PDB file of C-alpha atoms in Angstrom:
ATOM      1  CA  UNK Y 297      -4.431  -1.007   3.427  1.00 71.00           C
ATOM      2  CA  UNK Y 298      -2.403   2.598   3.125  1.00 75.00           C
ATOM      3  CA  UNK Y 299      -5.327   4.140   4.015  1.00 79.00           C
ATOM      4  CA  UNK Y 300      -5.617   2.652   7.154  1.00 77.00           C
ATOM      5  CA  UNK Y 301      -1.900   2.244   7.620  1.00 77.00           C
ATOM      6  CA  UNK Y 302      -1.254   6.485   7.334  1.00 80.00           C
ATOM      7  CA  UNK Y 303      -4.511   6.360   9.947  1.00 81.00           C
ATOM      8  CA  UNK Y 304      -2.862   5.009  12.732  1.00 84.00           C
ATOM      9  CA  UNK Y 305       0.302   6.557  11.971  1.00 79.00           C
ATOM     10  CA  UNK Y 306      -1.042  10.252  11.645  1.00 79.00           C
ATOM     11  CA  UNK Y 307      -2.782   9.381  15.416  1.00 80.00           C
ATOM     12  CA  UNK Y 308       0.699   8.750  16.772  1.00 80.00           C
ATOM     13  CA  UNK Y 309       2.306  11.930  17.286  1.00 74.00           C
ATOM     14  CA  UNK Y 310      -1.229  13.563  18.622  1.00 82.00           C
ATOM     15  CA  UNK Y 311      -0.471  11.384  21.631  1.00 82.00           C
ATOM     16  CA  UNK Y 312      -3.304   8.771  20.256  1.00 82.00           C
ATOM     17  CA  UNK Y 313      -1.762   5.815  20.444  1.00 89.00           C
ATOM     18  CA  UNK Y 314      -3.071   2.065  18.209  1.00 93.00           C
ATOM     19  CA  UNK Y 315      -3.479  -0.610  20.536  1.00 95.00           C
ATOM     20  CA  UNK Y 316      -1.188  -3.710  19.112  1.00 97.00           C
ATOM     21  CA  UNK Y 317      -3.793  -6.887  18.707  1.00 97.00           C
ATOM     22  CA  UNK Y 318      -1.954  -8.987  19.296  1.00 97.00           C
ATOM     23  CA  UNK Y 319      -0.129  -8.262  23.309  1.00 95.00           C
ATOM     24  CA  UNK Y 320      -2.643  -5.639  23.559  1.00 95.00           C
ATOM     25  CA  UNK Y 321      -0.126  -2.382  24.184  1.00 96.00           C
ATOM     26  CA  UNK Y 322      -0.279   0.882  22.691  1.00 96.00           C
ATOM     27  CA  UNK Y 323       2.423   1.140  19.596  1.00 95.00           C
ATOM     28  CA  UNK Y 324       3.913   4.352  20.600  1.00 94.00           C
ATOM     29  CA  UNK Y 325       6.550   4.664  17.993  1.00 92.00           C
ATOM     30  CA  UNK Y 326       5.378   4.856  14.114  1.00 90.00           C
ATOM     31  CA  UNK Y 327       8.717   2.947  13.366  1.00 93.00           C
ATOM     32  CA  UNK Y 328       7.163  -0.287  15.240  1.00 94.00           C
ATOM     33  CA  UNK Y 329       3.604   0.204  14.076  1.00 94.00           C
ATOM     34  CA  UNK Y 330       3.155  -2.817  11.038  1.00 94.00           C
ATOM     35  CA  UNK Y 331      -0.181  -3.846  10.062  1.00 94.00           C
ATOM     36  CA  UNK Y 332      -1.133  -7.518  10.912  1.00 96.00           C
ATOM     37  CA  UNK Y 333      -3.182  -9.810   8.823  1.00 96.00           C
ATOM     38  CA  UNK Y 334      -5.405 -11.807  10.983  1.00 97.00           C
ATOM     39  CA  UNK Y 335      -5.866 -14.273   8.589  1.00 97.00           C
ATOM     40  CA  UNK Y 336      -2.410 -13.974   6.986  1.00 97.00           C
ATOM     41  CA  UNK Y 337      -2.009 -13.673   3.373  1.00 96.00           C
ATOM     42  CA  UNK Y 338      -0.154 -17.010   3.439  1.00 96.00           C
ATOM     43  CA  UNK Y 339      -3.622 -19.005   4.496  1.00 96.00           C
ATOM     44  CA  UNK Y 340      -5.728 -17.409   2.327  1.00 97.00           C
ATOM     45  CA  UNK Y 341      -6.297 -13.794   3.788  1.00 97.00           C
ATOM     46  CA  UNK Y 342      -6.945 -10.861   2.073  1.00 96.00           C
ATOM     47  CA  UNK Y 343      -6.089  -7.386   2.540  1.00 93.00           C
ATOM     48  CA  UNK Y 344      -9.422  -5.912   3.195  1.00 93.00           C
ATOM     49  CA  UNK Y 345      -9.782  -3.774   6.533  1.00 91.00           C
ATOM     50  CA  UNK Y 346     -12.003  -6.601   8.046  1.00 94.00           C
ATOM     51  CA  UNK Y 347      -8.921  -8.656   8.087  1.00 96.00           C
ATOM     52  CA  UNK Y 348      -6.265  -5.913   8.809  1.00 95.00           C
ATOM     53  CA  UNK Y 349      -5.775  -4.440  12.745  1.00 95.00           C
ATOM     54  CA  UNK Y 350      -2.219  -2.640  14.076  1.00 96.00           C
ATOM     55  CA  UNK Y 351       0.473  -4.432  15.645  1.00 97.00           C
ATOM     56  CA  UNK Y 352       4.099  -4.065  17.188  1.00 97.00           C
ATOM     57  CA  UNK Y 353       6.762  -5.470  14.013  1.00 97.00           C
ATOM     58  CA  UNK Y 354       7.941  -7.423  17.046  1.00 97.00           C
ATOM     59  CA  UNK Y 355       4.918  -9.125  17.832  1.00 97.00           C
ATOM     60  CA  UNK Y 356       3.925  -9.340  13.961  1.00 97.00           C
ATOM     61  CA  UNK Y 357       6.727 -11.514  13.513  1.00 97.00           C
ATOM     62  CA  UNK Y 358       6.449 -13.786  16.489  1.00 96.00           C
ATOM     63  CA  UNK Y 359       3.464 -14.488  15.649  1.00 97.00           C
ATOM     64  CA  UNK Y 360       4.847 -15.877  12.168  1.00 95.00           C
ATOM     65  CA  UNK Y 361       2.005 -17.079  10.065  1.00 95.00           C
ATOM     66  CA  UNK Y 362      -0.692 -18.313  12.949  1.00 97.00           C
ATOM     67  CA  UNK Y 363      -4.026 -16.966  12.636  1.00 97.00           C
ATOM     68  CA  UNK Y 364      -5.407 -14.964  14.781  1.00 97.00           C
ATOM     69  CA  UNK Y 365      -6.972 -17.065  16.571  1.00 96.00           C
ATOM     70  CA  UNK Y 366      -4.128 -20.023  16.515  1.00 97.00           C
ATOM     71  CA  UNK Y 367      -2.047 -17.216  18.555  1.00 96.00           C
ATOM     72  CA  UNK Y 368      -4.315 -16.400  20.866  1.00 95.00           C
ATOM     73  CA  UNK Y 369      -4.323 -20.803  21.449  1.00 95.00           C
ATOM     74  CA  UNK Y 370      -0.992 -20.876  21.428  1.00 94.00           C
ATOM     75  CA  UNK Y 371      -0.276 -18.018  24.177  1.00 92.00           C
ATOM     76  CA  UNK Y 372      -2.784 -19.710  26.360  1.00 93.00           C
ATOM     77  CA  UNK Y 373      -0.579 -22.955  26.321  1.00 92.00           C
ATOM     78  CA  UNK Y 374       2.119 -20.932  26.985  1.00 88.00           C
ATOM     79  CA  UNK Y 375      -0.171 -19.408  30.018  1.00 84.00           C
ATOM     80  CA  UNK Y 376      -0.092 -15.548  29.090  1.00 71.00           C
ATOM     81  CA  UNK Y 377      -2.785 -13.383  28.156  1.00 65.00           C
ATOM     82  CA  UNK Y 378      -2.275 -11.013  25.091  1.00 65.00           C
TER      83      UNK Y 378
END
């Protein structure tokens, strides 16, 4: 998970920007950059890179402990795209 954590990060300042998963905008500032859990931990996810992408801290924590694909459910109720 550090591995691919100092990835994205060392992209950053090249002018590369991660694209957050979860409202689909570039993280432009390594301060917000977080690494979500599309499974979380909490329901049984692990920490392997199939289960880890890059996300805003703000959107990490909106998104609570949903799975991936119970946020992308719940923003269609709520009639926004990611």
């Amino acid at each position: 998970m550090k591995k691919k954590i100092a990835q994205w990060k060392g992209k950053i300042p090249q002018g590369i920007y991660p694209t957050c998963v979860l409202c689909g905008k570039p993280i432009t500032d390594v301060k917000e950059l977080t690494t979500e859990h599309l499974t979380p931990l909490s329901r049984g996810g692990t920490s392997h890179d199939n289960n880890l992408e890059p996300a805003h801290f703000s959107c990490n924590q909106r998104k609570g402990d949903m799975t991936y694909l119970e946020w992308l459910l719940y923003l269609a109720r709520k009639g926004r795209e990611r």
